[in-house]
Short mmCIF file of C-alpha atoms in Angstrom, two decimals:
data_model
loop_
_atom_site.label_atom_id
_atom_site.label_comp_id
_atom_site.label_asym_id
_atom_site.label_seq_id
_atom_site.Cartn_x
_atom_site.Cartn_y
_atom_site.Cartn_z
CA MET H 17 -20.69 -1.17 -23.15
CA SER H 18 -17.03 -0.51 -24.00
CA ARG H 19 -14.74 -3.37 -24.97
CA ARG H 20 -12.82 -2.90 -21.72
CA SER H 21 -16.04 -2.99 -19.69
CA PHE H 22 -17.24 -6.07 -21.60
CA VAL H 23 -13.96 -7.90 -21.02
CA GLY H 24 -14.07 -6.98 -17.34
CA ALA H 25 -17.58 -8.32 -16.91
CA SER H 26 -16.72 -11.46 -18.85
CA ALA H 27 -13.65 -11.97 -16.67
CA LEU H 28 -15.77 -12.62 -13.60
CA SER H 29 -17.62 -15.51 -15.22
CA ALA H 30 -14.47 -16.78 -16.88
CA LEU H 31 -12.65 -16.88 -13.56
CA ALA H 32 -15.27 -19.21 -12.16
CA GLY H 33 -14.43 -21.71 -14.90
CA SER H 34 -10.67 -21.43 -14.57
CA GLY H 35 -8.17 -22.47 -11.93
CA ALA H 36 -8.52 -18.99 -10.43
CA VAL H 37 -11.27 -19.92 -7.98
CA ALA H 38 -11.49 -20.89 -4.34
CA ARG H 39 -13.91 -23.05 -2.38
CA GLY H 40 -15.64 -21.89 0.77
CA LEU H 41 -16.46 -23.90 3.84
CA THR H 42 -19.67 -25.15 2.21
CA GLY H 43 -17.81 -26.32 -0.90
CA SER H 44 -19.35 -23.64 -3.13
CA VAL H 45 -17.14 -22.07 -5.75
CA ARG H 46 -16.36 -18.36 -5.36
CA PRO H 47 -14.35 -15.98 -7.58
CA ALA H 48 -10.67 -15.46 -6.91
CA PRO H 49 -9.97 -12.76 -4.32
CA MET H 50 -9.52 -9.08 -5.06
CA ILE H 51 -7.26 -7.64 -2.37
CA ASP H 52 -6.06 -4.06 -1.98
CA GLY H 53 -2.57 -3.92 -0.49
CA LEU H 54 -3.11 -0.50 1.10
CA SER H 55 -6.23 1.58 1.54
CA PHE H 56 -8.30 3.17 4.29
CA LEU H 57 -11.69 2.78 5.95
CA PRO H 58 -14.11 5.04 4.06
CA GLU H 59 -16.72 7.12 5.85
CA ASN H 60 -19.34 5.06 4.06
CA LEU H 61 -18.27 1.46 4.62
CA GLU H 62 -20.60 0.33 1.83
CA GLU H 63 -17.90 1.60 -0.57
CA ILE H 64 -15.78 -1.43 0.34
CA ARG H 65 -18.42 -3.76 -1.08
CA LEU H 66 -18.94 -1.53 -4.12
CA ALA H 67 -15.20 -1.69 -4.78
CA GLY H 68 -15.50 -5.49 -4.99
CA LEU H 69 -12.85 -6.18 -2.37
CA THR H 70 -12.41 -9.56 -0.73
CA GLY H 71 -9.63 -8.26 1.49
CA MET H 72 -7.55 -5.19 2.22
CA ILE H 73 -4.56 -4.03 4.19
CA CYS H 74 -6.14 -1.07 5.91
CA ASP H 75 -4.09 1.80 7.30
CA VAL H 76 -5.88 3.05 10.40
CA SER H 77 -3.10 5.29 11.67
CA ARG H 78 -3.54 9.03 12.07
CA VAL H 79 -0.96 11.61 11.14
CA GLU H 80 0.12 14.61 13.17
CA GLU H 81 1.92 17.33 11.24
CA VAL H 82 4.93 18.79 13.01
CA ARG H 83 7.36 21.30 11.60
CA ASP H 84 11.11 21.63 11.92
CA ALA H 85 12.58 24.92 13.12
CA ASP H 86 12.91 26.01 9.49
CA GLY H 87 9.26 25.24 8.78
CA THR H 88 9.81 21.94 6.94
CA PRO H 89 6.71 19.76 7.41
CA ARG H 90 7.04 16.29 8.95
CA TYR H 91 4.20 13.83 9.36
CA GLN H 92 4.31 11.60 12.42
CA ARG H 93 2.14 8.84 13.83
CA ASN H 94 2.55 8.99 17.58
CA PHE H 95 1.33 6.57 20.24
CA GLY H 96 -1.52 8.35 21.98
CA VAL H 97 -3.40 9.41 18.85
CA ASN H 98 -2.96 6.04 17.16
CA ASP H 99 -3.87 3.91 20.16
CA LYS H 100 -7.26 5.67 20.05
CA ALA H 101 -7.38 5.43 16.25
CA LEU H 102 -6.99 1.65 16.35
CA ASP H 103 -9.77 1.32 18.91
CA ALA H 104 -12.05 3.52 16.83
CA ALA H 105 -11.38 1.51 13.67
CA VAL H 106 -12.10 -1.79 15.40
CA SER H 107 -15.36 -0.41 16.76
CA ARG H 108 -16.47 0.77 13.33
CA ILE H 109 -15.62 -2.58 11.76
CA ASP H 110 -17.40 -4.54 14.47
CA ALA H 111 -20.57 -2.53 13.80
CA SER H 112 -20.49 -3.12 10.03
CA ASP H 113 -21.77 -5.86 7.74
CA GLU H 114 -19.46 -4.74 4.91
CA VAL H 115 -16.10 -5.51 6.52
CA PHE H 116 -14.73 -7.64 9.34
CA LEU H 117 -11.58 -7.60 11.43
CA ALA H 118 -9.23 -10.22 10.01
CA THR H 119 -6.56 -11.72 12.26
CA ARG H 120 -5.39 -14.61 10.05
CA GLY H 121 -4.83 -14.82 6.32
CA SER H 122 -7.13 -17.83 6.25
CA ASP H 123 -10.00 -15.50 7.28
CA ILE H 124 -10.18 -14.19 3.70
CA GLY H 125 -13.40 -15.39 2.07
CA ASN H 126 -14.49 -17.44 5.06
CA GLN H 127 -17.12 -15.05 6.35
CA PRO H 128 -19.30 -12.36 4.75
CA GLY H 129 -17.72 -9.04 3.89
CA CYS H 130 -14.21 -7.81 3.23
CA ALA H 131 -11.35 -9.07 5.41
CA ALA H 132 -9.54 -6.01 6.83
CA PHE H 133 -5.96 -6.45 8.06
CA LEU H 134 -5.22 -3.36 10.11
CA GLN H 135 -1.94 -1.52 9.62
CA PHE H 136 0.06 1.40 11.01
CA GLN H 137 2.27 3.30 8.56
CA SER H 138 5.29 3.72 10.83
CA CYS H 139 6.83 2.46 14.05
CA GLU H 140 6.63 5.90 15.65
CA THR H 141 3.64 4.40 17.47
CA ILE H 142 6.04 1.95 19.13
CA GLY H 143 8.62 4.48 20.28
CA GLU H 144 11.29 2.56 22.16
CA ASP H 145 8.86 0.25 23.97
CA LEU H 146 8.78 -3.04 22.07
CA ARG H 147 6.02 -4.31 24.37
CA ARG H 148 3.69 -2.12 22.35
CA ILE H 149 4.05 -4.48 19.37
CA ALA H 150 2.28 -7.27 21.26
CA TYR H 151 -0.10 -4.71 22.77
CA PHE H 152 -1.24 -3.54 19.34
CA HIS H 153 -1.33 -7.13 18.03
CA ASP H 154 -3.70 -8.06 20.84
CA LYS H 155 -5.93 -5.14 19.79
CA GLY H 156 -6.12 -6.36 16.20
CA LEU H 157 -3.14 -4.83 14.37
CA ARG H 158 -1.63 -7.21 11.80
CA VAL H 159 0.71 -5.12 9.58
CA LEU H 160 3.35 -2.69 10.80
CA GLN H 161 5.37 -0.41 8.53
CA LEU H 162 8.88 0.38 9.72
CA THR H 163 8.97 4.03 8.70
CA HIS H 164 7.14 6.64 6.66
CA HIS H 165 9.36 8.78 4.42
CA ASN H 166 11.78 9.86 7.15
CA ASP H 167 14.25 8.25 9.52
CA ASN H 168 12.90 7.15 12.88
CA LYS H 169 14.15 5.06 15.80
CA PHE H 170 13.59 1.82 13.88
CA ALA H 171 14.85 2.46 10.38
CA GLY H 172 15.97 4.86 7.67
CA GLY H 173 13.33 6.42 5.47
CA ALA H 174 13.47 6.91 1.72
CA ILE H 175 13.04 10.70 1.77
CA GLU H 176 16.32 11.72 3.37
CA ARG H 177 19.48 13.30 1.97
CA GLU H 178 21.58 10.50 3.44
CA GLN H 179 20.30 6.93 3.42
CA SER H 180 20.50 4.78 6.55
CA GLY H 181 19.15 1.34 7.38
CA LEU H 182 17.84 -0.63 10.33
CA THR H 183 18.82 0.42 13.82
CA GLU H 184 19.41 -2.10 16.58
CA LEU H 185 15.96 -1.24 17.88
CA GLY H 186 14.59 -1.89 14.41
CA ARG H 187 16.19 -5.33 14.28
CA ALA H 188 14.76 -6.16 17.69
CA GLY H 189 11.40 -4.81 16.56
CA ILE H 190 11.32 -7.08 13.51
CA ALA H 191 12.17 -10.05 15.72
CA GLU H 192 9.24 -9.14 17.96
CA MET H 193 6.92 -8.77 14.95
CA ASN H 194 7.99 -12.25 13.85
CA ARG H 195 7.34 -13.60 17.35
CA VAL H 196 3.82 -12.23 17.78
CA GLY H 197 2.73 -12.59 14.16
CA LEU H 198 2.77 -9.15 12.52
CA LEU H 199 3.61 -8.68 8.85
CA PRO H 200 6.60 -6.30 8.50
CA ASP H 201 6.05 -3.63 5.83
CA VAL H 202 9.05 -1.86 4.28
CA SER H 203 7.16 0.70 2.17
CA HIS H 204 8.70 4.18 2.42
CA GLY H 205 11.96 2.62 3.59
CA SER H 206 15.42 3.47 2.29
CA VAL H 207 17.30 1.01 0.12
CA PRO H 208 19.38 -0.20 3.11
CA THR H 209 16.24 -0.55 5.24
CA ILE H 210 14.54 -2.75 2.66
CA LEU H 211 17.56 -4.99 2.10
CA GLN H 212 18.44 -5.30 5.79
CA ALA H 213 14.83 -6.00 6.80
CA ALA H 214 14.66 -8.81 4.25
CA GLN H 215 17.76 -10.33 5.82
CA ALA H 216 16.63 -9.79 9.40
CA SER H 217 13.05 -11.05 9.21
CA ARG H 218 12.26 -14.73 9.69
CA SER H 219 8.98 -14.21 7.86
CA ALA H 220 8.22 -12.85 4.43
CA LEU H 221 7.56 -9.14 4.30
CA ALA H 222 5.54 -6.65 2.28
CA TYR H 223 6.32 -3.54 0.30
CA SER H 224 2.65 -2.77 0.54
CA HIS H 225 2.48 0.25 -1.75
CA GLY H 226 4.89 1.88 -4.14
CA ALA H 227 6.39 1.75 -7.62
CA CYS H 228 9.57 0.75 -9.47
CA ARG H 229 12.66 2.94 -9.52
CA ALA H 230 13.79 1.44 -12.82
CA ILE H 231 10.81 3.25 -14.39
CA VAL H 232 10.65 6.42 -12.28
CA ASP H 233 13.97 7.31 -10.68
CA HIS H 234 12.78 8.53 -7.30
CA PRO H 235 13.77 7.37 -3.80
CA ARG H 236 10.13 6.63 -2.93
CA CYS H 237 10.26 3.87 -5.57
CA ILE H 238 11.82 0.45 -4.96
CA THR H 239 15.02 -0.66 -6.66
CA ASP H 240 15.44 -3.92 -8.55
CA GLU H 241 17.67 -5.13 -5.73
CA GLY H 242 14.85 -4.44 -3.28
CA ILE H 243 12.34 -6.26 -5.48
CA ARG H 244 14.59 -9.33 -5.59
CA ALA H 245 15.16 -9.26 -1.82
CA ILE H 246 11.44 -9.18 -1.07
CA ALA H 247 10.57 -11.73 -3.75
CA ASP H 248 13.29 -14.14 -2.60
CA LYS H 249 11.77 -13.95 0.89
CA GLY H 250 8.30 -14.80 -0.42
CA GLY H 251 6.98 -11.27 -0.07
CA VAL H 252 4.83 -9.02 -2.26
CA ILE H 253 5.32 -5.58 -3.82
CA GLY H 254 2.08 -3.61 -4.22
CA ILE H 255 1.87 -1.16 -7.14
CA PHE H 256 -0.12 1.89 -6.13
CA MET H 257 -2.17 4.68 -7.72
CA MET H 258 0.01 7.77 -7.13
CA SER H 259 0.69 8.69 -10.73
CA PHE H 260 3.63 11.04 -10.22
CA TRP H 261 5.60 7.97 -9.08
CA LEU H 262 4.29 5.82 -11.94
CA THR H 263 5.31 7.96 -14.91
CA THR H 264 7.03 11.20 -15.86
CA ASP H 265 4.87 11.43 -18.98
CA SER H 266 2.50 14.38 -18.97
CA ARG H 267 -0.63 12.19 -19.18
CA PRO H 268 -0.84 9.19 -16.81
CA GLU H 269 -2.66 6.12 -18.14
CA VAL H 270 -3.51 2.59 -17.00
CA ASP H 271 -0.69 1.27 -19.18
CA HIS H 272 1.79 3.08 -16.94
CA LEU H 273 0.52 1.09 -13.96
CA ILE H 274 0.76 -2.14 -15.93
CA ALA H 275 4.36 -1.31 -16.86
CA HIS H 276 5.27 -1.38 -13.15
CA ILE H 277 3.43 -4.67 -12.68
CA ARG H 278 5.37 -6.17 -15.60
CA HIS H 279 8.63 -4.88 -14.21
CA VAL H 280 8.11 -6.50 -10.82
CA ILE H 281 7.25 -9.77 -12.57
CA ASN H 282 10.36 -9.54 -14.75
CA ILE H 283 12.59 -8.99 -11.71
CA GLY H 284 10.86 -10.94 -8.93
CA GLY H 285 8.42 -13.32 -10.63
CA ILE H 286 4.66 -13.52 -10.95
CA ASP H 287 4.22 -14.35 -7.23
CA ALA H 288 5.81 -11.07 -6.11
CA VAL H 289 3.33 -8.42 -7.29
CA GLY H 290 -0.04 -7.11 -6.17
CA ILE H 291 -2.28 -4.04 -6.42
CA SER H 292 -2.52 -1.24 -3.88
CA ASN H 293 -4.41 2.03 -3.73
CA ASP H 294 -2.95 4.51 -1.20
CA PHE H 295 -5.87 6.85 -1.80
CA PRO H 296 -9.30 6.79 -0.13
CA MET H 297 -11.53 3.95 -1.28
CA ALA H 298 -13.45 6.06 -3.81
CA GLY H 299 -10.29 7.82 -5.03
CA GLN H 300 -8.39 11.02 -4.29
CA GLU H 301 -11.30 13.22 -3.25
CA ASN H 302 -9.97 16.62 -4.32
CA LEU H 303 -9.17 15.30 -7.79
CA ARG H 304 -12.61 13.73 -8.07
CA GLN H 305 -14.21 17.08 -7.21
CA LEU H 306 -12.06 18.66 -9.91
CA GLY H 307 -13.17 16.12 -12.50
CA ASN H 308 -9.69 14.55 -12.32
CA ASP H 309 -8.10 17.76 -13.59
CA ASN H 310 -4.52 16.82 -12.76
CA ALA H 311 -3.09 20.21 -13.70
CA GLU H 312 -5.22 21.83 -11.02
CA GLY H 313 -5.18 18.99 -8.48
CA VAL H 314 -1.41 18.59 -8.38
CA LYS H 315 -1.09 22.06 -6.86
CA GLU H 316 -1.91 20.73 -3.39
CA TYR H 317 1.26 18.60 -3.51
CA LEU H 318 3.64 21.27 -4.74
CA GLY H 319 4.33 22.86 -1.34
CA TRP H 320 5.64 19.60 0.08
CA TRP H 321 7.40 18.69 -3.17
CA ARG H 322 9.28 22.00 -3.28
CA ALA H 323 10.15 21.79 0.41
CA MET H 324 11.85 18.46 -0.31
CA ARG H 325 13.67 20.06 -3.27
CA LYS H 326 14.90 22.85 -1.01
CA LEU H 327 16.31 20.23 1.36
CA GLY H 328 18.24 18.66 -1.52
CA ILE H 329 16.33 15.36 -1.53
CA PRO H 330 16.99 13.53 -4.84
CA GLY H 331 14.02 13.03 -7.13
CA TYR H 332 12.32 16.37 -6.44
CA GLU H 333 14.16 18.43 -9.04
CA ASP H 334 11.10 18.89 -11.27
CA ASP H 335 7.52 19.60 -10.25
CA PRO H 336 5.06 16.76 -10.92
CA GLU H 337 2.31 17.29 -13.49
CA HIS H 338 -0.33 14.91 -12.15
CA VAL H 339 -1.57 12.93 -9.16
CA VAL H 340 -3.99 10.28 -10.43
CA ILE H 341 -4.74 8.07 -13.39
CA PRO H 342 -8.27 9.39 -14.08
CA GLU H 343 -9.58 5.99 -15.19
CA LEU H 344 -8.56 4.51 -11.82
CA ASN H 345 -9.62 7.31 -9.47
CA ASN H 346 -12.93 5.66 -8.55
CA LEU H 347 -14.50 2.67 -6.85
CA SER H 348 -14.27 0.45 -9.93
CA ARG H 349 -10.46 0.61 -10.21
CA MET H 350 -9.88 -3.06 -9.42
CA MET H 351 -12.15 -4.30 -12.21
CA THR H 352 -10.62 -1.77 -14.60
CA ILE H 353 -7.15 -3.06 -13.79
CA ARG H 354 -8.27 -6.68 -14.09
CA THR H 355 -9.78 -5.96 -17.49
CA ALA H 356 -6.66 -4.12 -18.67
CA LEU H 357 -4.43 -7.03 -17.61
CA LEU H 358 -6.55 -9.47 -19.58
CA GLU H 359 -6.44 -7.20 -22.61
CA GLU H 360 -2.65 -7.03 -22.28
CA GLY H 361 -2.39 -10.81 -22.58
CA PHE H 362 -1.97 -11.91 -18.99
CA SER H 363 -3.48 -15.34 -18.35
CA GLN H 364 -6.44 -15.89 -16.03
CA GLY H 365 -4.13 -17.50 -13.49
CA GLU H 366 -1.66 -14.61 -13.63
CA VAL H 367 -4.44 -12.06 -13.25
CA SER H 368 -5.79 -13.97 -10.25
CA LYS H 369 -2.41 -13.75 -8.54
CA ILE H 370 -1.91 -10.07 -9.33
CA MET H 371 -5.40 -9.00 -8.24
CA GLY H 372 -5.31 -10.70 -4.86
CA GLY H 373 -3.95 -14.23 -4.88
CA ASN H 374 -0.42 -13.12 -4.03
CA TRP H 375 -1.60 -10.96 -1.13
CA GLN H 376 -3.72 -13.84 0.17
CA ARG H 377 -0.82 -16.25 -0.01
CA LEU H 378 1.48 -13.83 1.84
CA LEU H 379 -1.07 -13.11 4.57
CA VAL H 380 -1.67 -16.85 5.08
CA ASP H 381 2.09 -17.53 5.15
CA VAL H 382 2.77 -14.87 7.80
CA LEU H 383 -0.46 -14.72 9.82
CA GLY H 384 -1.76 -18.26 9.44
#
């Protein structure tokens, strides 16, 4: 057993003896939660248990690719497809013993299986009809992202030549999310969108998955000002697994992920950071099939990357060299990260917050 594996295994028993534990309804002690701030329902739902997750924000939206007149690809999540996608996800969850539909943050750990908080990555599903926010809430949706990469009717996206913020519809939409009890998610938003959403929302909000612009200067990454705005509101920034937004070094490593975690803590405090995936539960499948050969696997991203360069979007000047951190492109990523944090000198209590405690607190604060 490697030192990292030994420390990871020891961490589980150590957590039970530290302050990083919780008590269930029967009074029994259970380990601190491990919560993924953004992942997806796998085909084999047993993978959720194998990943060791107590909870997850689970994107159940489906993307339709459309192309501009010049052939530029756009990826949209429209109402009809995603209304059906939400129903299908709820049905799959209801039939499983591995995961359950969570509607309140307090559901985490209070019944068997992983608590899944369902999310759409964009308000394109809402269109201009704000009644759909309550409609989707009634069906089980609990997290709603304002936009995905590009501008929409609610807000400005990060991947645009010119940055714009919330629209009037977007402000009204956030007010409706606050009213019905949906967690607003500003991932993929422009700088103005993130700052204006933090001002507009009565509740805390999430930047469910991303990285820090102070480390990788790319518009998909959040600025220090954005980190402070979310942290001051009581929200959480999730650091994800997409390595080309974690480092410009030629070889991505776990330490690069930890550098982003440290940066969020330095800017926003220990309560402001969590872990996210943004790949399928078992990892980016094409890279896994390639034995995590990043030089080969990155090729599937180059068409989109170069299309953004052609449009003059900042941050796309140079081709990326990798997609994944090989050590994390698997079901055991959460324990690997936990072990690495302990090795890097984080305390048990700090690790508990980073690995899930902060997400749990946010979900309880916003959803009850």
